[in-house]
Each structure stands twice: as C-alpha cells, then as structure tokens.
Amino acid sequence: MKKTIYKASSSNIKKAVDILNRSGIVGFPTETVYGLGGSAESESSIKKIYEIKNRPLHNPLIIHVAKLEQAKKIGIFNNIAKKLAEAFWPGPLTLLVEKKKNNRIVSAATSNLESMAIRIPSNPIALEILNIFGKPIAAPSANLSGTVSSTNAMHVLNDFGDKIDLIIDNGDCEYGIESTIIDVRSNKVKILREGSITKENIFDCLNQNIEDYNDSKIISPGQLDKHYAPKAIIRMNIEEPEKDEFYISFGYDLSSAQTINLSKDSDLNEAAKKLYSTLRKIDDMGIKKVAVAPIPNIGIGRAINDRLARASK
Ligand code: AMP
Ligand code: MG
C-alpha cells in the first residue's frame, strides 16, 4: 500500500494544501475528531467526500474556516451567532446559520439547503491548513457513514486506506467527540448535537434558555437514532454485565469481566477522549456483546451518553 500517513510538519501541511488545491481529499486532525477535508468550492471534491464516506447526499457537511470574517462571507451571523462565535471560536462549536446568497460554496456540500453549518477548529494543525489554503474546507468526520468517528490517524487509514490522498497525523484528538451543533437561525436557540461545549456553557454565554433537539423536529441527520455505531451490540447503564459481555467501565473495575476502563478517575473528559478508540478496539477484537457502565449525564457526559445511545440502537 502506498504511504498515506504523514506527520504534521510544515512541509507535509503544504503537501496537504497542494492536494486540496487539486480537489483531492485529505484526512486531518481537529480537536474534536479527524476530518475528511476537501475544498468547499470544488464540485469534484465534494462529490468525492460523499462517495468515499458512502454518505447519503441529504446529510450536509460542516464547513470549516480559519477566521470569523471568512465565516461571515458565507453565512449570515445574527447577534446570537456573533456572540457565540466570539465566545467559543476557535473551538468545538458548530453554528447552524442561514447561507449567504452568492457564496462560492458548492451547493451539494450543504445538501442544497438554505442553511449552513460552520465552525473554526482550534487544533493548530487544522488552523494552519485552513490559513494556508485560504478557502473554506468541507469536512465531515473521517469515518465511513454511520460508523464510529476517527480520533487518530490509524482510524482514518483503517476506514479509507489509499482512497484518500494523504492523512496528517497529529496523535489523539484533544476532545475525541464531535463538535456541539447549535441552530442559531432564530432567537430560539436549539442544540442539534451535544458535544464538549455544553448546554450550560451556551446558557452562561447567552443567558437564555436552550432548547433540546428532542423538543424540535429532526433537522440534522446527526440526530438520527442509529449513528456512531460499532458492529457489537451495546447495552448501557449496566452495573453488572452478563457473563458473555465485554465491559466498558467508568471509575471502578469489575474483576470478573473482561474490561476496558474509560477513566479510572471517573473523569468525563478522559472518557470522551477514549470512547471511540475503545469502540473501535472492541470491533477489532471481534467482540459481539458489550455492556457499558453508567456514565453521569452531566457536562460532556451527556454527549457520551447520546453517542452510546445511538451506538446501542
Ligand atoms: P459530521 O460531519 O460527520 O460531524 O456530521 C455533521 C453533522 O452536522 C451532521 O449530523 C449534519 O447533519 C449536521 N449538519 C451540517 N450541516 C447542516 C445543516 N445545514 N442543517 C442541519 N444539520 C447540518
Ligand atoms: Mg460524522
């Protein structure tokens, strides 16, 4: 197999940008999960992203930019959007805004919708790629559609092999769970996907109530019931696993079960960071049945439980 994984050096970042300029596809690190990036202004790049991921065309991509000014050229930023962008960007927050007319983003990248999901990632390598490339990058998570996201370069290679031109390796992702997505198109702010920026964080910034996606109709395929799914059958909130179940623990270990502990210190951030590599490891081990310990449903714990619930459907 040709060499695909490259370390995050300046010369390799330039290589990545050359590939993007030629409408190629690059796997790159962000602070949330690895992204599968292509030029958001290139029809053929967008087509390739959907094909390679086997992603349904009705599932729009998040558009990544380097600066707020760039975001404002393609999306309409009302006061709420501006306030959140100023508070949390660069960082793991995606804002769903109205699309600006006459922007150069390929319409298929946003599934021909009137809205657009935009974010500025904080990972320095992602930012360097975005800054040098100078144009928006459409980047869904670097995994096959419906399966578990990639949190290191090997995950990306395992999913795509040499179907992509290059993967920039920056080790494990800082958060390990996808960005929080918030619909800020009206004054009724809605969380479409939980992430490491929590409802409380948003509330503290805006000082207003945030609606849960459960209260609103499905407008984002990330809300679909089954998503982020490994091959194994998963049961959640289990204190005592069955004999034939592999156990994903949190905090204390059960000596009787075959276990991977998400965090011996009951640290939710550590658990989020280890979640996807653990689910991938379980599939690699050929394990069929998994029980997961109760995870406190607070802060990023809500995002962990949300992903596990979809994985267990
Ligand atoms: P991924 O790129 O795999 O992290 O998934 C991105 C998520 O953002 C998906 O669940 C998309 O449905 C959601 N998303 C992106 N753009 C939009 C949009 N315009 N409207 C609603 N959801 C969006
Ligand atoms: Mg995804």
Tab-separated table of C-alpha atoms and ligand atoms in Angstrom:
chain	number	residue	atom	x	y	z
A	1	MET	CA	0.000	0.000	0.000
A	2	LYS	CA	1.307	3.490	-0.746
A	3	LYS	CA	2.342	5.680	2.176
A	4	THR	CA	-0.658	7.726	3.308
A	5	ILE	CA	0.032	8.865	6.897
A	6	TYR	CA	2.382	11.833	7.252
A	7	LYS	CA	3.491	13.609	10.417
A	8	ALA	CA	2.274	17.168	10.959
A	9	SER	CA	5.354	19.046	9.675
A	10	SER	CA	5.230	22.318	7.707
A	11	SER	CA	6.280	20.554	4.510
A	12	ASN	CA	3.563	17.913	4.902
A	13	ILE	CA	0.975	20.594	5.662
A	14	LYS	CA	1.996	22.250	2.371
A	15	LYS	CA	1.543	18.877	0.653
A	16	ALA	CA	-1.950	18.663	2.145
A	17	VAL	CA	-2.795	22.137	0.852
A	18	ASP	CA	-1.478	21.246	-2.636
A	19	ILE	CA	-3.799	18.235	-2.625
A	20	LEU	CA	-6.756	20.401	-1.559
A	21	ASN	CA	-5.920	22.843	-4.364
A	22	ARG	CA	-6.048	19.932	-6.824
A	23	SER	CA	-9.504	18.905	-5.490
A	24	GLY	CA	-8.032	15.960	-3.601
A	25	ILE	CA	-9.129	14.710	-0.193
A	26	VAL	CA	-7.082	14.954	2.991
A	27	GLY	CA	-7.553	13.372	6.424
A	28	PHE	CA	-6.601	15.934	9.049
A	29	PRO	CA	-6.744	16.334	12.833
A	30	THR	CA	-9.127	18.636	14.645
A	31	GLU	CA	-9.597	18.989	18.395
A	32	THR	CA	-12.873	17.007	18.165
A	33	VAL	CA	-12.323	14.110	15.724
A	34	TYR	CA	-10.324	13.657	12.494
A	35	GLY	CA	-11.902	15.333	9.463
A	36	LEU	CA	-12.090	14.238	5.836
A	37	GLY	CA	-11.373	17.541	4.140
A	38	GLY	CA	-11.945	18.800	0.628
A	39	SER	CA	-12.252	22.249	-0.919
A	40	ALA	CA	-15.776	23.520	-0.222
A	41	GLU	CA	-15.570	25.404	-3.522
A	42	SER	CA	-14.821	22.355	-5.668
A	43	GLU	CA	-17.685	20.268	-7.064
A	44	SER	CA	-15.429	17.256	-7.564
A	45	SER	CA	-14.020	17.407	-4.013
A	46	ILE	CA	-17.496	17.432	-2.523
A	47	LYS	CA	-18.597	14.571	-4.758
A	48	LYS	CA	-15.555	12.552	-3.676
A	49	ILE	CA	-16.210	13.148	0.043
A	50	TYR	CA	-19.743	11.774	-0.233
A	51	GLU	CA	-18.580	8.820	-2.334
A	52	ILE	CA	-15.615	7.847	-0.164
A	53	LYS	CA	-17.657	8.039	3.057
A	54	ASN	CA	-20.695	6.418	1.477
A	55	ARG	CA	-22.573	9.345	2.996
A	56	PRO	CA	-26.171	9.975	1.954
A	57	LEU	CA	-26.376	13.139	-0.145
A	58	HIS	CA	-29.012	14.570	2.185
A	59	ASN	CA	-26.527	14.691	5.078
A	60	PRO	CA	-24.831	18.125	4.815
A	61	LEU	CA	-21.162	18.736	5.644
A	62	ILE	CA	-19.717	21.138	8.191
A	63	ILE	CA	-17.820	23.987	6.529
A	64	HIS	CA	-14.547	24.821	8.269
A	65	VAL	CA	-12.919	28.252	8.057
A	66	ALA	CA	-9.892	29.955	9.615
A	67	LYS	CA	-11.438	33.287	10.589
A	68	LEU	CA	-14.769	34.779	11.613
A	69	GLU	CA	-14.530	37.250	8.699
A	70	GLN	CA	-14.404	34.295	6.297
A	71	ALA	CA	-17.424	32.722	8.005
A	72	LYS	CA	-19.389	35.963	7.677
A	73	LYS	CA	-18.799	35.932	3.907
A	74	ILE	CA	-20.658	32.647	3.529
A	75	GLY	CA	-23.178	32.686	6.399
A	76	ILE	CA	-25.493	35.231	7.958
A	77	PHE	CA	-24.408	35.959	11.513
A	78	ASN	CA	-27.129	37.448	13.688
A	79	ASN	CA	-26.267	38.807	17.151
A	80	ILE	CA	-26.572	35.408	18.820
A	81	ALA	CA	-24.312	33.770	16.226
A	82	LYS	CA	-21.754	36.564	16.605
A	83	LYS	CA	-21.774	36.312	20.382
A	84	LEU	CA	-21.268	32.527	20.342
A	85	ALA	CA	-18.588	32.718	17.652
A	86	GLU	CA	-16.708	35.355	19.610
A	87	ALA	CA	-17.001	33.333	22.823
A	88	PHE	CA	-16.180	29.835	21.537
A	89	TRP	CA	-14.223	30.088	18.262
A	90	PRO	CA	-11.768	28.705	17.533
A	91	GLY	CA	-13.219	25.655	19.263
A	92	PRO	CA	-15.560	22.657	19.189
A	93	LEU	CA	-18.781	24.543	18.419
A	94	THR	CA	-20.603	24.390	15.070
A	95	LEU	CA	-23.106	27.140	14.295
A	96	LEU	CA	-26.040	26.468	12.008
A	97	VAL	CA	-26.781	29.756	10.224
A	98	GLU	CA	-28.599	30.920	7.092
A	99	LYS	CA	-26.475	30.684	3.950
A	100	LYS	CA	-25.448	33.986	2.368
A	101	LYS	CA	-26.592	34.450	-1.228
A	102	ASN	CA	-23.926	34.263	-3.950
A	103	ASN	CA	-21.349	32.459	-1.851
A	104	ARG	CA	-18.908	30.148	-3.613
A	105	ILE	CA	-19.620	27.067	-1.514
A	106	VAL	CA	-20.726	24.122	-3.653
A	107	SER	CA	-24.449	23.712	-3.021
A	108	ALA	CA	-24.178	19.901	-2.667
A	109	ALA	CA	-21.846	20.403	0.330
A	110	THR	CA	-24.832	21.704	2.285
A	111	SER	CA	-27.252	19.239	0.631
A	112	ASN	CA	-28.741	22.191	-1.289
A	113	LEU	CA	-30.197	23.583	1.949
A	114	GLU	CA	-30.686	27.273	2.722
A	115	SER	CA	-28.697	26.757	5.921
A	116	MET	CA	-25.018	26.079	6.526
A	117	ALA	CA	-23.139	24.579	9.476
A	118	ILE	CA	-19.844	26.419	10.077
A	119	ARG	CA	-17.005	26.226	12.542
A	120	ILE	CA	-13.443	27.358	13.228
A	121	PRO	CA	-11.476	24.480	14.754
A	122	SER	CA	-8.868	25.205	17.424
A	123	ASN	CA	-6.421	22.424	16.566
A	124	PRO	CA	-3.279	24.297	15.414
A	125	ILE	CA	-2.650	21.899	12.505
A	126	ALA	CA	-6.238	22.274	11.252
A	127	LEU	CA	-5.913	26.044	11.560
A	128	GLU	CA	-2.605	26.074	9.689
A	129	ILE	CA	-4.102	24.040	6.843
A	130	LEU	CA	-7.132	26.379	6.719
A	131	ASN	CA	-4.965	29.504	6.838
A	132	ILE	CA	-2.585	28.405	4.090
A	133	PHE	CA	-5.393	27.024	1.909
A	134	GLY	CA	-7.251	30.308	2.401
A	135	LYS	CA	-10.641	28.942	1.328
A	136	PRO	CA	-13.339	27.076	3.292
A	137	ILE	CA	-12.857	23.331	3.743
A	138	ALA	CA	-15.844	20.980	3.863
A	139	ALA	CA	-15.000	18.281	6.364
A	140	PRO	CA	-17.235	15.596	7.787
A	141	SER	CA	-15.806	13.211	10.360
A	142	ALA	CA	-13.254	10.856	8.794
A	143	ASN	CA	-15.188	7.591	9.113
A	144	LEU	CA	-17.477	5.519	6.938
A	145	SER	CA	-21.018	6.838	7.169
A	146	GLY	CA	-22.963	5.684	10.232
A	147	THR	CA	-19.923	4.232	11.984
A	148	VAL	CA	-17.667	5.450	14.772
A	149	SER	CA	-15.652	8.648	14.181
A	150	SER	CA	-11.852	8.582	13.947
A	151	THR	CA	-9.815	10.009	16.790
A	152	ASN	CA	-6.355	9.142	15.448
A	153	ALA	CA	-4.662	8.793	12.059
A	154	MET	CA	-4.718	4.971	12.101
A	155	HIS	CA	-8.518	5.004	12.429
A	156	VAL	CA	-8.675	7.128	9.266
A	157	LEU	CA	-6.305	4.782	7.431
A	158	ASN	CA	-8.293	1.722	8.547
A	159	ASP	CA	-11.517	3.210	7.161
A	160	PHE	CA	-10.245	4.640	3.880
A	161	GLY	CA	-6.882	3.052	3.038
A	162	ASP	CA	-5.483	4.711	-0.059
A	163	LYS	CA	-8.857	6.046	-1.183
A	164	ILE	CA	-7.660	9.345	0.237
A	165	ASP	CA	-4.501	11.107	-0.848
A	166	LEU	CA	-2.940	11.911	2.489
A	167	ILE	CA	-3.572	11.797	6.251
A	168	ILE	CA	-1.884	14.284	8.553
A	169	ASP	CA	-1.048	12.626	11.868
A	170	ASN	CA	-1.325	14.739	14.999
A	171	GLY	CA	-1.837	11.919	17.509
A	172	ASP	CA	-5.044	11.549	19.520
A	173	CYS	CA	-7.698	14.255	19.324
A	174	GLU	CA	-7.963	16.546	22.344
A	175	TYR	CA	-11.714	16.011	22.969
A	176	GLY	CA	-12.457	12.827	20.999
A	177	ILE	CA	-16.127	13.617	20.451
A	178	GLU	CA	-17.773	15.582	17.612
A	179	SER	CA	-18.488	19.309	17.892
A	180	THR	CA	-21.583	20.665	19.600
A	181	ILE	CA	-24.011	21.843	16.898
A	182	ILE	CA	-26.348	24.730	17.648
A	183	ASP	CA	-29.074	26.126	15.449
A	184	VAL	CA	-28.859	29.896	15.883
A	185	ARG	CA	-31.066	30.924	12.958
A	186	SER	CA	-33.751	32.311	15.237
A	187	ASN	CA	-33.882	33.616	18.800
A	188	LYS	CA	-34.976	30.145	19.892
A	189	VAL	CA	-31.532	28.570	20.111
A	190	LYS	CA	-31.567	24.766	19.736
A	191	ILE	CA	-28.884	22.179	20.410
A	192	LEU	CA	-28.810	19.724	17.488
A	193	ARG	CA	-25.882	17.666	18.729
A	194	GLU	CA	-24.290	17.608	22.185
A	195	GLY	CA	-20.524	17.941	22.440
A	196	SER	CA	-17.804	19.167	24.752
A	197	ILE	CA	-19.258	22.677	24.768
A	198	THR	CA	-22.277	22.031	26.947
A	199	LYS	CA	-25.750	23.451	27.204
A	200	GLU	CA	-24.633	25.145	30.432
A	201	ASN	CA	-21.711	26.794	28.615
A	202	ILE	CA	-24.092	28.156	25.972
A	203	PHE	CA	-26.589	29.252	28.603
A	204	ASP	CA	-23.855	31.101	30.526
A	205	CYS	CA	-22.821	32.904	27.347
A	206	LEU	CA	-26.285	33.880	26.109
A	207	ASN	CA	-28.197	33.985	29.362
A	208	GLN	CA	-31.251	32.431	27.715
A	209	ASN	CA	-32.871	29.029	27.552
A	210	ILE	CA	-31.564	26.498	25.058
A	211	GLU	CA	-33.999	24.026	23.510
A	212	ASP	CA	-33.062	20.370	23.254
A	213	TYR	CA	-33.212	18.701	19.889
A	214	ASN	CA	-35.713	16.300	21.429
A	215	ASP	CA	-38.157	19.202	21.525
A	216	SER	CA	-37.766	20.035	17.862
A	217	LYS	CA	-38.232	18.005	14.721
A	218	ILE	CA	-35.235	16.245	13.209
A	219	ILE	CA	-33.351	18.716	11.070
A	220	SER	CA	-29.897	17.209	11.279
A	221	PRO	CA	-29.011	13.623	10.332
A	222	GLY	CA	-26.648	13.668	13.366
A	223	GLN	CA	-29.879	13.405	15.351
A	224	LEU	CA	-30.869	10.194	13.610
A	225	ASP	CA	-31.430	7.380	16.043
A	226	LYS	CA	-28.778	4.986	14.744
A	227	HIS	CA	-25.423	6.597	14.128
A	228	TYR	CA	-21.893	6.368	15.514
A	229	ALA	CA	-22.431	2.604	15.617
A	230	PRO	CA	-19.853	-0.161	16.068
A	231	LYS	CA	-20.642	-3.750	14.998
A	232	ALA	CA	-21.037	-5.014	18.582
A	233	ILE	CA	-24.388	-4.951	20.387
A	234	ILE	CA	-24.244	-2.422	23.197
A	235	ARG	CA	-26.241	-2.166	26.439
A	236	MET	CA	-25.942	0.976	28.535
A	237	ASN	CA	-26.158	1.809	32.269
A	238	ILE	CA	-25.103	-1.663	33.328
A	239	GLU	CA	-23.649	-2.243	36.793
A	240	GLU	CA	-23.281	-5.990	36.391
A	241	PRO	CA	-22.547	-7.327	32.920
A	242	GLU	CA	-23.691	-10.770	31.779
A	243	LYS	CA	-21.023	-13.489	31.583
A	244	ASP	CA	-20.775	-13.256	27.808
A	245	GLU	CA	-20.489	-9.467	27.739
A	246	PHE	CA	-17.353	-7.370	27.426
A	247	TYR	CA	-17.482	-4.494	29.921
A	248	ILE	CA	-16.716	-0.825	29.299
A	249	SER	CA	-16.298	0.542	32.790
A	250	PHE	CA	-16.126	4.059	34.185
A	251	GLY	CA	-14.452	4.516	37.567
A	252	TYR	CA	-14.077	1.221	39.429
A	253	ASP	CA	-13.304	-2.056	37.599
A	254	LEU	CA	-15.156	-5.330	37.984
A	255	SER	CA	-12.597	-8.078	38.464
A	256	SER	CA	-14.937	-10.664	36.924
A	257	ALA	CA	-15.373	-9.097	33.496
A	258	GLN	CA	-13.123	-8.505	30.502
A	259	THR	CA	-12.906	-4.726	30.726
A	260	ILE	CA	-11.683	-1.509	29.177
A	261	ASN	CA	-11.955	1.373	31.636
A	262	LEU	CA	-12.860	4.735	30.068
A	263	SER	CA	-11.499	6.539	33.110
A	264	LYS	CA	-10.292	5.011	36.372
A	265	ASP	CA	-10.563	8.507	37.921
A	266	SER	CA	-14.200	8.905	36.762
A	267	ASP	CA	-13.051	11.831	34.597
A	268	LEU	CA	-15.655	12.512	31.902
A	269	ASN	CA	-13.183	14.352	29.643
A	270	GLU	CA	-10.839	11.368	29.690
A	271	ALA	CA	-13.806	9.067	28.976
A	272	ALA	CA	-14.897	11.162	25.965
A	273	LYS	CA	-11.359	11.092	24.628
A	274	LYS	CA	-11.161	7.288	24.894
A	275	LEU	CA	-14.718	6.448	23.813
A	276	TYR	CA	-14.322	5.956	20.048
A	277	SER	CA	-10.943	4.222	20.169
A	278	THR	CA	-12.490	1.836	22.711
A	279	LEU	CA	-15.491	1.108	20.465
A	280	ARG	CA	-13.160	0.562	17.509
A	281	LYS	CA	-10.888	-1.709	19.577
A	282	ILE	CA	-13.900	-3.824	20.579
A	283	ASP	CA	-14.836	-4.337	16.935
A	284	ASP	CA	-11.206	-5.182	16.078
A	285	MET	CA	-11.241	-7.799	18.862
A	286	GLY	CA	-14.335	-9.336	17.263
A	287	ILE	CA	-16.413	-8.830	20.414
A	288	LYS	CA	-20.139	-9.219	19.821
A	289	LYS	CA	-21.742	-8.076	23.092
A	290	VAL	CA	-20.805	-5.109	25.233
A	291	ALA	CA	-22.186	-3.672	28.454
A	292	VAL	CA	-21.339	-0.104	29.411
A	293	ALA	CA	-21.224	1.214	32.984
A	294	PRO	CA	-23.465	4.141	33.961
A	295	ILE	CA	-21.909	7.427	32.818
A	296	PRO	CA	-23.074	10.533	34.727
A	297	ASN	CA	-25.379	12.546	32.476
A	298	ILE	CA	-23.738	15.888	33.190
A	299	GLY	CA	-21.483	18.152	31.089
A	300	ILE	CA	-19.718	16.160	28.363
A	301	GLY	CA	-21.256	13.025	29.932
A	302	ARG	CA	-24.445	13.935	28.054
A	303	ALA	CA	-22.582	13.811	24.726
A	304	ILE	CA	-21.047	10.448	25.695
A	305	ASN	CA	-24.474	9.023	26.605
A	306	ASP	CA	-26.003	10.482	23.442
A	307	ARG	CA	-23.414	8.711	21.238
A	308	LEU	CA	-23.681	5.458	23.219
A	309	ALA	CA	-27.467	5.535	22.932
A	310	ARG	CA	-27.208	5.830	19.130
A	311	ALA	CA	-24.488	3.154	19.077
A	312	SER	CA	-26.791	0.822	21.001
A	313	LYS	CA	-29.824	1.169	18.709
B	1	AMP	P1	-20.126	15.151	10.703
B	1	AMP	O1	-19.667	15.980	9.578
B	1	AMP	O2	-19.996	13.720	10.403
B	1	AMP	O3	-19.553	15.589	12.019
B	1	AMP	O4	-21.653	15.459	10.823
B	1	AMP	C1	-22.052	16.773	10.721
B	1	AMP	C2	-23.400	16.955	11.268
B	1	AMP	O5	-23.789	18.310	11.025
B	1	AMP	C3	-24.420	16.078	10.581
B	1	AMP	O6	-25.266	15.479	11.530
B	1	AMP	C4	-25.169	17.059	9.739
B	1	AMP	O7	-26.478	16.678	9.548
B	1	AMP	C5	-25.085	18.344	10.537
B	1	AMP	N1	-25.271	19.488	9.624
B	1	AMP	C6	-24.370	20.005	8.792
B	1	AMP	N2	-24.936	20.985	8.045
B	1	AMP	C7	-26.221	21.080	8.435
B	1	AMP	C8	-27.328	21.863	8.032
B	1	AMP	N3	-27.223	22.770	7.071
B	1	AMP	N4	-28.525	21.656	8.648
B	1	AMP	C9	-28.649	20.723	9.618
B	1	AMP	N5	-27.635	19.946	10.043
B	1	AMP	C10	-26.435	20.115	9.464
B	2	MG	MG	-19.824	12.049	11.393
